[in-house]
Coordinates of C-alpha atoms in Angstrom, one line a residue:
X81 CA -12.2 18.8 -7.4
X82 CA -8.4 18.5 -7.2
X83 CA -6.8 17.5 -3.9
X84 CA -4.7 20.2 -2.2
X85 CA -1.4 18.7 -3.2
X86 CA -2.3 18.6 -6.9
X87 CA -3.8 22.1 -6.8
X88 CA -0.6 23.5 -5.2
X89 CA 1.5 21.6 -7.8
X90 CA -0.5 23.0 -10.7
X91 CA -0.2 26.5 -9.4
X92 CA 3.6 26.2 -9.0
X93 CA 3.9 24.7 -12.5
X94 CA 1.8 27.5 -14.0
X95 CA 4.0 30.1 -12.3
X96 CA 7.2 28.4 -13.5
X97 CA 5.9 28.2 -17.1
X98 CA 4.7 31.8 -17.0
X99 CA 8.0 33.1 -15.8
X100 CA 10.2 31.0 -18.1
X101 CA 8.1 31.7 -21.2
X102 CA 8.1 35.5 -20.5
X103 CA 11.8 35.4 -20.0
X104 CA 12.5 33.5 -23.2
X105 CA 10.2 35.9 -25.1
X106 CA 12.0 38.9 -23.7
X107 CA 15.3 37.7 -25.1
X108 CA 13.9 38.0 -28.6
X109 CA 12.5 41.1 -30.3
X110 CA 9.3 41.1 -28.1
X111 CA 8.8 44.0 -25.8
X112 CA 7.7 43.8 -22.2
X113 CA 4.0 43.8 -23.1
X114 CA 4.4 41.0 -25.5
X115 CA 6.5 39.0 -23.0
X116 CA 3.9 39.5 -20.3
X117 CA 1.1 38.4 -22.6
X118 CA 3.1 35.2 -23.6
X119 CA 3.7 34.4 -19.9
X120 CA 0.1 34.9 -19.0
X121 CA -1.0 32.7 -21.9
X122 CA 1.4 29.9 -20.8
X123 CA 0.1 30.2 -17.2
X124 CA -3.5 29.9 -18.3
X125 CA -2.9 27.0 -20.7
X126 CA -1.0 25.0 -18.2
X127 CA -3.9 23.9 -15.9
X128 CA -6.2 23.7 -19.0
X129 CA -4.1 20.9 -20.4
X130 CA -5.7 18.5 -17.8
X131 CA -9.1 19.1 -19.2
X132 CA -8.3 19.5 -22.9
X133 CA -4.8 17.9 -23.3
X134 CA -4.9 17.4 -27.1
X135 CA -6.3 20.8 -27.8
X136 CA -3.7 22.5 -25.6
X137 CA -0.9 20.5 -27.3
X138 CA -1.9 21.6 -30.8
X139 CA -2.4 25.1 -29.6
X140 CA 1.1 25.2 -28.0
X141 CA 2.7 23.8 -31.2
X142 CA 0.9 26.3 -33.4
X143 CA 1.7 29.3 -31.2
X144 CA 5.3 28.3 -30.5
X145 CA 6.2 28.9 -34.2
X146 CA 5.8 32.7 -34.1
X147 CA 6.3 33.0 -30.4
X148 CA 9.5 31.3 -29.3
X149 CA 8.7 31.9 -25.6
X150 CA 5.9 29.2 -25.7
X151 CA 8.4 26.4 -26.4
X152 CA 8.6 25.2 -22.7
X153 CA 4.8 24.6 -22.8
X154 CA 5.1 22.1 -25.7
X155 CA 6.7 19.2 -23.8
X156 CA 4.5 19.7 -20.7
X157 CA 1.4 19.6 -22.9
X158 CA 2.7 16.5 -24.7
X159 CA 3.2 14.7 -21.4
X160 CA -0.4 15.3 -20.4
X161 CA -1.6 14.3 -23.9
X162 CA 0.3 11.1 -23.6
X163 CA -1.2 10.3 -20.2
X164 CA -4.7 10.9 -21.4
X165 CA -4.7 9.3 -24.8
X166 CA -7.3 6.5 -24.6
X167 CA -6.0 4.3 -27.4
X168 CA -2.9 3.8 -29.4
X169 CA -4.5 4.8 -32.7
X170 CA -5.7 8.1 -31.2
X171 CA -2.3 8.8 -29.6
X172 CA -0.4 8.1 -32.9
X173 CA -2.8 10.3 -34.8
X174 CA -2.5 13.1 -32.3
X175 CA 1.3 13.2 -32.1
X176 CA 1.7 12.7 -35.8
X177 CA -0.5 15.7 -36.4
X178 CA 1.4 17.8 -33.9
X179 CA 4.8 16.9 -35.4
X180 CA 3.5 17.5 -38.9
X181 CA 1.9 20.8 -38.0
X182 CA 5.0 22.0 -36.2
X183 CA 7.3 21.0 -39.0
X184 CA 5.0 22.7 -41.6
X185 CA 4.9 25.9 -39.6
X186 CA 8.7 26.0 -39.1
X187 CA 9.2 25.3 -42.8
X188 CA 6.9 28.1 -43.8
X189 CA 8.6 30.4 -41.3
X190 CA 12.1 29.6 -42.6
X191 CA 11.3 29.0 -46.2
X192 CA 13.8 31.5 -47.7
X193 CA 16.8 29.6 -46.1
X194 CA 15.3 26.2 -45.9
X195 CA 17.6 23.2 -46.6
X196 CA 17.6 19.4 -46.0
X197 CA 19.8 19.8 -43.0
X198 CA 17.5 22.4 -41.4
X199 CA 14.5 20.1 -42.0
X200 CA 16.3 17.2 -40.3
X201 CA 17.2 19.4 -37.4
X202 CA 13.6 20.7 -37.0
X203 CA 12.2 17.2 -37.2
X204 CA 14.5 16.0 -34.5
X205 CA 13.7 18.9 -32.3
X206 CA 9.9 18.3 -32.7
X207 CA 10.3 14.6 -32.0
X208 CA 12.3 15.2 -28.8
X209 CA 9.9 17.9 -27.5
X210 CA 6.6 16.3 -28.5
X211 CA 7.0 12.5 -29.0
X212 CA 9.4 11.6 -26.2
X213 CA 7.3 13.4 -23.5
X214 CA 4.2 11.8 -24.9
X215 CA 5.7 8.3 -24.8
X216 CA 6.9 8.8 -21.2
X217 CA 3.5 10.2 -20.1
X218 CA 1.6 7.2 -21.7
X219 CA 4.0 4.8 -20.1
X220 CA 3.5 6.4 -16.7
X221 CA -0.3 6.2 -17.2
X222 CA -0.2 2.5 -18.1
X223 CA 2.1 1.9 -15.1
X224 CA -0.4 3.5 -12.7
X225 CA -3.4 1.7 -14.3
X226 CA -1.6 -1.6 -14.0
X227 CA -0.6 -0.9 -10.4
X228 CA -4.2 -0.1 -9.5
X229 CA -5.4 -3.3 -11.2
X230 CA -2.8 -5.4 -9.4
X231 CA -3.9 -3.8 -6.1
X232 CA -7.5 -4.8 -6.8
X233 CA -6.4 -8.3 -7.7
X234 CA -4.3 -8.5 -4.6
X235 CA -7.2 -7.5 -2.4
X236 CA -9.4 -10.1 -4.2
X237 CA -6.8 -12.8 -3.6
X238 CA -6.5 -11.9 0.1
X239 CA -10.3 -11.9 0.5
X240 CA -10.6 -15.3 -1.1
X241 CA -7.8 -16.7 1.0
X242 CA -9.5 -15.3 4.1
X243 CA -12.7 -17.1 3.1
X244 CA -10.8 -20.3 2.5
X245 CA -9.1 -20.0 5.9
X246 CA -12.5 -19.4 7.5
X247 CA -14.0 -22.4 5.8
X248 CA -11.0 -24.5 7.1
X249 CA -11.6 -23.3 10.6
X250 CA -15.3 -24.1 10.4
X251 CA -14.6 -27.6 9.2
X252 CA -12.0 -28.1 12.1
X253 CA -14.5 -26.8 14.6
X254 CA -17.2 -29.2 13.3
X255 CA -14.8 -32.1 13.6
X256 CA -13.8 -31.1 17.2
X257 CA -17.5 -30.7 18.1
X258 CA -18.3 -34.1 16.7
X259 CA -15.5 -35.8 18.6
X260 CA -16.5 -34.1 21.9
X261 CA -20.1 -35.1 21.4
X262 CA -19.3 -38.7 20.6
X263 CA -16.8 -39.2 23.4
X264 CA -17.7 -36.9 26.3
X265 CA -21.4 -36.9 25.7
X266 CA -21.6 -40.7 26.0
X267 CA -19.6 -40.8 29.2
X268 CA -21.6 -38.0 30.8
X269 CA -24.9 -39.6 29.9
X270 CA -23.8 -42.9 31.6
X271 CA -22.8 -41.0 34.7
X272 CA -26.1 -39.2 34.8
X273 CA -28.1 -42.4 34.3
X274 CA -26.2 -44.3 37.0
X275 CA -26.3 -41.5 39.5
X276 CA -30.0 -41.1 38.9
X277 CA -30.5 -44.8 39.6
X278 CA -28.4 -44.6 42.8
X279 CA -30.4 -41.6 44.0
X280 CA -33.6 -43.6 44.2
X281 CA -32.0 -46.7 45.7
X282 CA -33.8 -47.4 49.0
X283 CA -30.6 -48.9 50.6
X284 CA -28.8 -45.5 50.5
X285 CA -28.6 -43.5 53.7
X286 CA -29.5 -39.8 53.7
X287 CA -25.9 -38.6 53.6
X288 CA -25.0 -40.8 50.6
X289 CA -28.2 -39.9 48.8
X290 CA -27.2 -36.2 49.0
X291 CA -23.7 -37.0 47.7
X292 CA -25.2 -38.9 44.7
X293 CA -27.6 -36.0 44.1
X294 CA -24.7 -33.6 43.9
X295 CA -23.0 -35.9 41.4
X296 CA -26.1 -36.2 39.3
X297 CA -26.6 -32.4 39.2
X298 CA -22.9 -32.0 38.3
X299 CA -23.2 -34.4 35.4
X300 CA -26.4 -32.7 34.2
X301 CA -24.7 -29.3 34.3
X302 CA -21.7 -30.7 32.5
X303 CA -24.0 -32.1 29.8
X304 CA -25.5 -28.6 29.3
X305 CA -22.1 -26.9 29.1
X306 CA -20.9 -29.6 26.6
X307 CA -23.9 -28.9 24.4
X308 CA -23.2 -25.2 24.5
X309 CA -19.6 -25.6 23.5
X310 CA -20.6 -28.0 20.7
X311 CA -23.2 -25.6 19.5
X312 CA -20.6 -22.8 19.4
X313 CA -18.1 -24.9 17.6
X314 CA -20.6 -25.9 15.0
X315 CA -22.3 -22.6 14.4
X316 CA -19.4 -20.2 15.1
X317 CA -21.6 -17.8 17.0
X318 CA -22.6 -17.5 20.6
X319 CA -26.3 -17.4 21.7
X320 CA -27.3 -13.9 22.9
X321 CA -28.2 -15.0 26.4
X322 CA -25.1 -17.1 26.8
X323 CA -26.9 -20.3 27.4
X324 CA -26.5 -23.4 25.3
X325 CA -29.4 -25.3 23.6
X326 CA -31.6 -27.0 26.1
X327 CA -29.9 -25.3 29.2
X328 CA -32.3 -24.3 31.8
X329 CA -32.6 -20.6 32.5
X330 CA -31.6 -21.1 36.1
X331 CA -28.4 -22.8 35.0
X332 CA -27.6 -20.0 32.6
X333 CA -28.1 -17.4 35.3
X334 CA -26.2 -19.1 38.1
X335 CA -23.4 -20.7 36.2
X336 CA -22.0 -17.4 34.9
X337 CA -20.1 -14.6 36.6
X338 CA -19.7 -13.5 40.2
X339 CA -23.3 -14.3 40.9
X340 CA -22.6 -18.0 40.4
X341 CA -19.8 -18.2 43.0
X342 CA -22.3 -18.7 45.8
X343 CA -23.7 -21.7 43.9
X344 CA -20.2 -23.2 43.6
X345 CA -19.6 -22.8 47.3
X346 CA -23.0 -24.5 48.1
X347 CA -22.2 -27.4 45.8
X348 CA -18.8 -27.9 47.5
X349 CA -20.4 -27.8 50.9
X350 CA -23.0 -30.3 49.8
X351 CA -20.1 -32.6 48.8
X352 CA -18.7 -32.4 52.4
X353 CA -16.1 -29.7 52.0
X354 CA -15.6 -26.9 54.5
X355 CA -16.0 -23.8 52.2
X356 CA -16.3 -20.2 53.4
X357 CA -17.2 -17.2 51.1
X358 CA -16.4 -13.6 52.0
X359 CA -17.1 -10.3 50.1
X360 CA -15.2 -7.1 50.9
X361 CA -15.5 -3.7 49.4
X362 CA -18.3 -2.0 47.4
X363 CA -19.6 -4.3 44.7
X364 CA -19.1 -3.0 41.2
X365 CA -20.2 -4.5 37.8
X366 CA -17.6 -6.2 35.6
X367 CA -17.5 -6.6 31.8
X368 CA -19.0 -9.9 30.7
X369 CA -15.6 -11.5 29.9
X370 CA -14.0 -10.5 33.2
X371 CA -17.2 -11.5 35.1
X372 CA -17.0 -15.0 33.7
X373 CA -13.3 -15.2 34.3
X374 CA -13.9 -14.5 38.0
X375 CA -16.3 -17.4 38.1
X376 CA -13.7 -19.7 36.4
X377 CA -11.1 -18.7 38.9
X378 CA -13.3 -19.9 41.8
X379 CA -14.3 -23.0 39.9
X380 CA -10.7 -23.9 39.2
X381 CA -9.6 -23.2 42.7
X382 CA -12.3 -25.5 44.2
X383 CA -11.6 -28.2 41.7
X384 CA -7.9 -28.2 42.5
X385 CA -8.6 -28.2 46.3
X386 CA -11.0 -31.2 45.9
X387 CA -8.5 -33.1 43.8
X388 CA -5.2 -32.4 45.6
X389 CA -6.3 -31.6 49.2
X390 CA -9.6 -33.4 49.8
X391 CA -11.1 -32.6 53.1
X392 CA -9.0 -29.4 53.6
X393 CA -10.9 -26.2 54.4
X394 CA -11.3 -23.7 51.5
X395 CA -11.6 -19.9 51.8
X396 CA -13.1 -17.9 48.9
X397 CA -12.7 -14.1 49.0
X398 CA -14.0 -11.5 46.5
X399 CA -12.3 -8.3 47.3
X400 CA -13.5 -5.2 45.4
X401 CA -10.5 -2.8 45.0
X402 CA -10.7 0.7 43.6
X403 CA -9.6 -0.4 40.1
X404 CA -10.0 -4.2 40.0
X405 CA -11.6 -7.2 41.5
X406 CA -9.4 -9.6 43.4
X407 CA -10.6 -13.2 43.5
X408 CA -8.8 -15.5 45.9
X409 CA -9.2 -19.2 46.6
X410 CA -7.0 -20.6 49.4
X411 CA -7.0 -24.1 50.9
X412 CA -5.2 -25.5 53.8
X413 CA -3.2 -28.8 53.8
X414 CA -5.3 -31.8 53.3
X415 CA -5.5 -34.5 56.0
X416 CA -3.1 -37.4 55.5
X417 CA -5.0 -40.7 55.1
X418 CA -4.3 -43.5 57.7
X419 CA -2.5 -45.5 55.1
X420 CA 0.2 -42.9 54.8
X421 CA -0.5 -41.9 51.2
X422 CA -3.0 -40.2 49.0
X423 CA -4.7 -41.7 46.0
X424 CA -3.3 -40.8 42.6
X425 CA -5.0 -37.8 41.0
X426 CA -5.3 -37.6 37.2
X427 CA -4.6 -34.0 36.1
X428 CA -3.8 -32.6 32.6
X429 CA -2.0 -29.5 34.0
X430 CA -4.0 -27.3 31.6
X431 CA -6.5 -25.7 33.9
X432 CA -4.2 -23.0 35.4
X433 CA -2.6 -22.3 32.0
X434 CA -6.0 -21.7 30.4
X435 CA -7.0 -19.6 33.3
X436 CA -4.0 -17.4 32.9
X437 CA -4.8 -17.0 29.2
X438 CA -8.4 -15.9 30.1
X439 CA -7.1 -13.3 32.6
X440 CA -4.7 -11.8 30.1
X441 CA -7.5 -11.5 27.5
X442 CA -9.4 -9.2 29.8
X443 CA -6.3 -7.3 31.0
X444 CA -5.9 -9.1 34.3
X445 CA -3.4 -11.6 35.8
X446 CA -3.3 -14.8 37.7
X447 CA -1.1 -15.7 40.7
X448 CA -0.6 -19.2 42.1
X449 CA 1.7 -20.6 44.8
X450 CA 1.9 -22.6 48.0
X451 CA 1.0 -21.1 51.4
X452 CA 3.3 -21.1 54.5
X453 CA 1.0 -23.7 56.2
X454 CA 1.4 -26.2 53.3
X455 CA -1.8 -25.2 51.5
X456 CA -2.2 -23.6 48.1
X457 CA -3.4 -20.2 47.0
X458 CA -5.0 -19.1 43.6
X459 CA -5.7 -15.4 43.1
X460 CA -6.9 -13.4 40.1
X461 CA -6.8 -9.6 39.5
X462 CA -9.5 -8.6 37.0
X463 CA -10.0 -4.9 36.0
X464 CA -13.4 -3.3 35.9
X465 CA -12.9 -1.9 32.4
X466 CA -12.5 -3.8 29.1
X467 CA -8.9 -4.0 27.9
X468 CA -7.8 -2.6 24.6
X469 CA -7.1 -6.1 23.3
X470 CA -10.8 -7.0 23.7
X471 CA -12.7 -3.7 23.2
X472 CA -16.0 -5.4 22.3
X473 CA -16.0 -7.6 25.4
X474 CA -16.2 -11.0 23.6
X475 CA -17.5 -14.0 25.2
X476 CA -15.2 -16.2 27.4
X477 CA -15.8 -19.2 25.1
X478 CA -14.7 -17.2 22.1
X479 CA -11.7 -15.9 23.9
X480 CA -10.6 -19.4 24.9
X481 CA -11.2 -20.6 21.4
X482 CA -9.2 -17.8 19.8
X483 CA -6.3 -18.2 22.4
X484 CA -5.9 -21.9 21.8
X485 CA -6.3 -21.8 18.1
X486 CA -3.4 -23.5 16.4
X487 CA -1.3 -21.5 13.9
X488 CA -2.4 -21.5 10.3
X489 CA -0.5 -20.8 7.1
X490 CA -3.3 -18.5 5.9
X491 CA -2.7 -14.8 6.1
X492 CA -5.4 -12.4 7.1
X493 CA -6.7 -9.6 4.7
X494 CA -4.3 -7.1 6.3
X495 CA -1.2 -9.2 5.3
X496 CA 0.9 -8.1 2.3
X497 CA 1.4 -9.8 -1.0
X498 CA 4.8 -11.2 -0.1
X499 CA 3.4 -12.9 3.0
X500 CA 0.6 -14.5 1.0
X501 CA 3.1 -15.9 -1.5
X502 CA 5.5 -17.2 1.1
X503 CA 2.7 -18.7 3.1
X504 CA 1.3 -20.6 0.2
X505 CA 4.5 -21.7 -1.5
X506 CA 6.0 -23.9 1.1
X507 CA 6.7 -26.6 -1.3
X508 CA 3.7 -28.8 -0.5
X509 CA 1.0 -26.8 -2.1
X510 CA 0.4 -24.4 -4.9
X511 CA 1.4 -20.8 -4.6
X512 CA -1.2 -18.2 -3.8
X513 CA -1.1 -16.7 -7.3
X514 CA -0.9 -18.8 -10.4
X515 CA 0.5 -16.4 -13.0
X516 CA -0.7 -18.7 -15.8
X517 CA -4.3 -18.3 -14.8
X518 CA -4.7 -14.5 -14.4
X519 CA -8.1 -12.8 -14.8
X520 CA -9.0 -11.5 -18.2
X521 CA -8.7 -7.9 -17.2
X522 CA -5.3 -8.3 -15.7
X523 CA -4.0 -10.4 -18.7
X524 CA -5.4 -7.8 -21.1
X525 CA -3.7 -4.9 -19.1
X526 CA -0.4 -6.7 -19.0
X527 CA -0.6 -7.6 -22.7
X528 CA -1.5 -4.0 -23.5
X529 CA 1.4 -2.7 -21.3
X530 CA 3.8 -5.1 -23.0
X531 CA 2.7 -3.9 -26.5
X532 CA 3.0 -0.3 -25.3
X533 CA 6.5 -0.9 -24.0
X534 CA 7.5 -2.6 -27.3
X535 CA 6.1 0.3 -29.3
X536 CA 7.8 2.8 -27.0
X537 CA 11.1 1.0 -27.2
X538 CA 10.8 1.0 -31.0
X539 CA 10.1 4.7 -31.2
X540 CA 12.9 5.5 -28.8
X541 CA 15.3 3.4 -31.0
X542 CA 14.1 5.3 -34.1
X543 CA 14.7 8.6 -32.2
X544 CA 18.2 7.5 -31.2
X545 CA 19.0 6.6 -34.8
X546 CA 17.5 9.9 -36.0
X547 CA 19.4 11.8 -33.4
X548 CA 22.6 10.2 -34.7
X549 CA 21.7 11.1 -38.2
X550 CA 20.7 14.6 -37.1
X551 CA 23.9 15.1 -35.2
X552 CA 25.8 14.1 -38.3
X553 CA 23.9 16.6 -40.5
X554 CA 24.4 19.3 -37.8
X555 CA 28.1 18.7 -37.9
X556 CA 28.1 18.9 -41.7
X557 CA 26.1 22.2 -41.5
X558 CA 28.6 23.5 -38.9
X559 CA 31.4 22.9 -41.3
X560 CA 29.6 25.1 -43.8
X561 CA 29.1 28.0 -41.4
X562 CA 32.0 28.1 -38.9
X563 CA 35.7 29.1 -39.1
X564 CA 38.4 29.5 -36.5
X565 CA 39.6 32.9 -35.5
X566 CA 43.2 32.2 -36.6
X567 CA 41.9 31.5 -40.1
X568 CA 40.1 34.8 -40.1
X569 CA 43.4 36.5 -39.1
X570 CA 45.3 34.7 -41.8
X571 CA 43.2 36.1 -44.6
X572 CA 44.5 39.5 -46.0
X573 CA 42.4 42.3 -47.5
X574 CA 43.1 42.7 -51.2
X575 CA 43.4 39.0 -51.9
X576 CA 41.4 37.7 -54.9
X577 CA 37.9 36.5 -54.2
X578 CA 38.6 33.1 -55.8
X579 CA 41.6 32.7 -53.5
X580 CA 39.7 33.7 -50.4
X581 CA 36.7 31.5 -51.1
X582 CA 38.9 28.5 -51.4
X583 CA 40.0 29.0 -47.8
X584 CA 36.4 29.6 -46.5
X585 CA 33.4 27.3 -46.2
X586 CA 30.4 27.9 -48.5
X587 CA 28.1 29.4 -45.9
X588 CA 24.9 28.2 -47.6
X589 CA 23.2 26.8 -44.5
X590 CA 20.5 27.7 -42.0
X591 CA 23.1 28.3 -39.3
X592 CA 24.2 31.6 -41.1
X593 CA 20.6 32.9 -41.2
X594 CA 20.2 36.2 -39.3
X595 CA 23.9 36.9 -39.0
X596 CA 23.4 40.2 -40.9
X597 CA 20.8 41.5 -38.4
X598 CA 22.5 44.3 -36.4
X599 CA 25.7 44.0 -38.4
X600 CA 27.7 47.1 -39.6
X601 CA 26.7 48.5 -43.0
X602 CA 27.8 46.7 -46.1
X603 CA 30.1 48.6 -48.5
X604 CA 28.3 50.0 -51.6
X605 CA 28.3 47.5 -54.5
X606 CA 29.9 44.7 -52.4
X607 CA 28.7 41.2 -51.8
X608 CA 29.5 39.7 -48.4
X609 CA 29.8 36.2 -46.8
X610 CA 29.0 36.0 -43.1
X611 CA 30.3 33.0 -41.0
X612 CA 30.2 32.1 -37.3
X613 CA 33.2 31.5 -35.1
X614 CA 34.1 28.2 -33.4
X615 CA 34.6 30.1 -30.2
X616 CA 32.0 31.5 -27.8
X617 CA 31.0 35.2 -27.6
X618 CA 31.5 37.7 -24.9
X619 CA 28.1 36.6 -23.3
X620 CA 25.7 33.7 -23.5
X621 CA 23.2 35.6 -25.7
X622 CA 25.8 36.8 -28.3
X623 CA 27.5 35.0 -31.2
X624 CA 30.7 36.2 -32.8
X625 CA 30.5 36.7 -36.6
X626 CA 33.2 37.0 -39.3
X627 CA 32.1 38.9 -42.4
X628 CA 34.0 39.0 -45.7
X629 CA 33.0 41.6 -48.4
X630 CA 34.0 41.3 -52.1
X631 CA 34.0 43.8 -55.0
X632 CA 35.4 43.5 -58.5
X633 CA 36.8 40.1 -57.7
X634 CA 38.8 41.2 -54.6
X635 CA 38.4 41.2 -50.8
X636 CA 37.8 44.8 -49.9
X637 CA 36.8 44.4 -46.3
X638 CA 36.7 41.9 -43.4
X639 CA 35.0 42.6 -40.1
X640 CA 34.5 40.8 -36.8
X641 CA 31.4 41.7 -34.6
X642 CA 28.8 40.1 -32.4
X643 CA 25.1 39.6 -32.9
X644 CA 22.3 38.4 -30.7
X645 CA 21.9 34.6 -30.7

């Protein structure tokens, strides 16, 4: 089935060919019925050329000999035949047969007045109307085929580059996971062992024992989270339940989302902090990513309060607004130690930055700033619906990993060919495409196209030379058939035939054929010479003719008239 655009184009082309062929045929001797039949035949053969291009070409060449109106169909059929010729041998054979067939039919049709000049002219006409459209059509087909092959090769290159980039990212994740496991894992294990030993020490009081228990629980939880992150970095996928290897179910349930905020508050209270938690509004569920971000906002707020304002009261509020959840952590100013200063706190300054990135990924925002009483306030606004930037609601760990991923020179599959080349040819590595190592299919197609272009260029050169030769012969034939009006006026009736013929061209050329059709009657017993004028006729379909009639060795009549071209 043809697409709509092609079907409409074929219908329009068929109509144009039908009207043009009928009009050309009507200019000849054919009547209206014949002209209509020729137009209908051209309109029917036009779409058929896509199915049987070679057959339609030969049929058009054969029928255009007796029917001049079918001449416009010949180059159209030659174009289609050139596009659909499967091999050079078949194409050469087809077009050679078409040219030879057309030349033979024209020679048979014009055999009484056939000359070398007319043969050259007919050959040139057939080459221009058959061979040139066929070459252009074949070139266009090879261009489209090579473009399709290049597109397939481009997609393959992009796919391979995407795979290489993914492998590089996997290796980098594995390296990071190994570093985290070797460094942080060792330190957390030491903390867990020492706090466990302190917890069973008989010399500790009850209050200190509770503090050590909180530290041990925090170190164990940190170990579980570290294992989860390491597992994600190594495998590249997140467990379905969100828990890492070896993490207890209770930890997975309480450490994630708004439901884990109460546990954070309890842990801070157990450590001696004055923490209050308040819920306002009707509780509504959040997407997994936003739910986890709310947990991280509270966790970051408590961490900063413990580090920068130890001993200060902390207020946590979860406020359910109509369109979003507002999570707020506010602490008052911390008590000043008796020594007049506070211990130095080690902080990387990345917590709030990463928190803002998390909030943006889910379509929310983070606000931080000092309070009028000298404290600090951290608030997050998180929507209830998933943002367009994260329609699938990816996990928070994946979001953080994608956000903090360093730029890479690899371009994704959606990138274009130029970006691939620029990205891979920075001077330090090889370009994306090595044109000396193309696939066999692409090399074969390019070689075939190069040969086809060479053959086409050679044929076009031959045609140009032949056109020059044909133009020269046509000028020579014109000298044999044409005179100027002033020379016609200078010749007088009654002059001797020998004297007149010396002033006139010979007239033995195909250009004078048919000049006697529709001419005035020839005088009895006279022989006449008909020539064409160098000037145009009174209309585009008429040609002026000068006729000289001789009898008994003298010019007895000269006439000027017009005949149909």
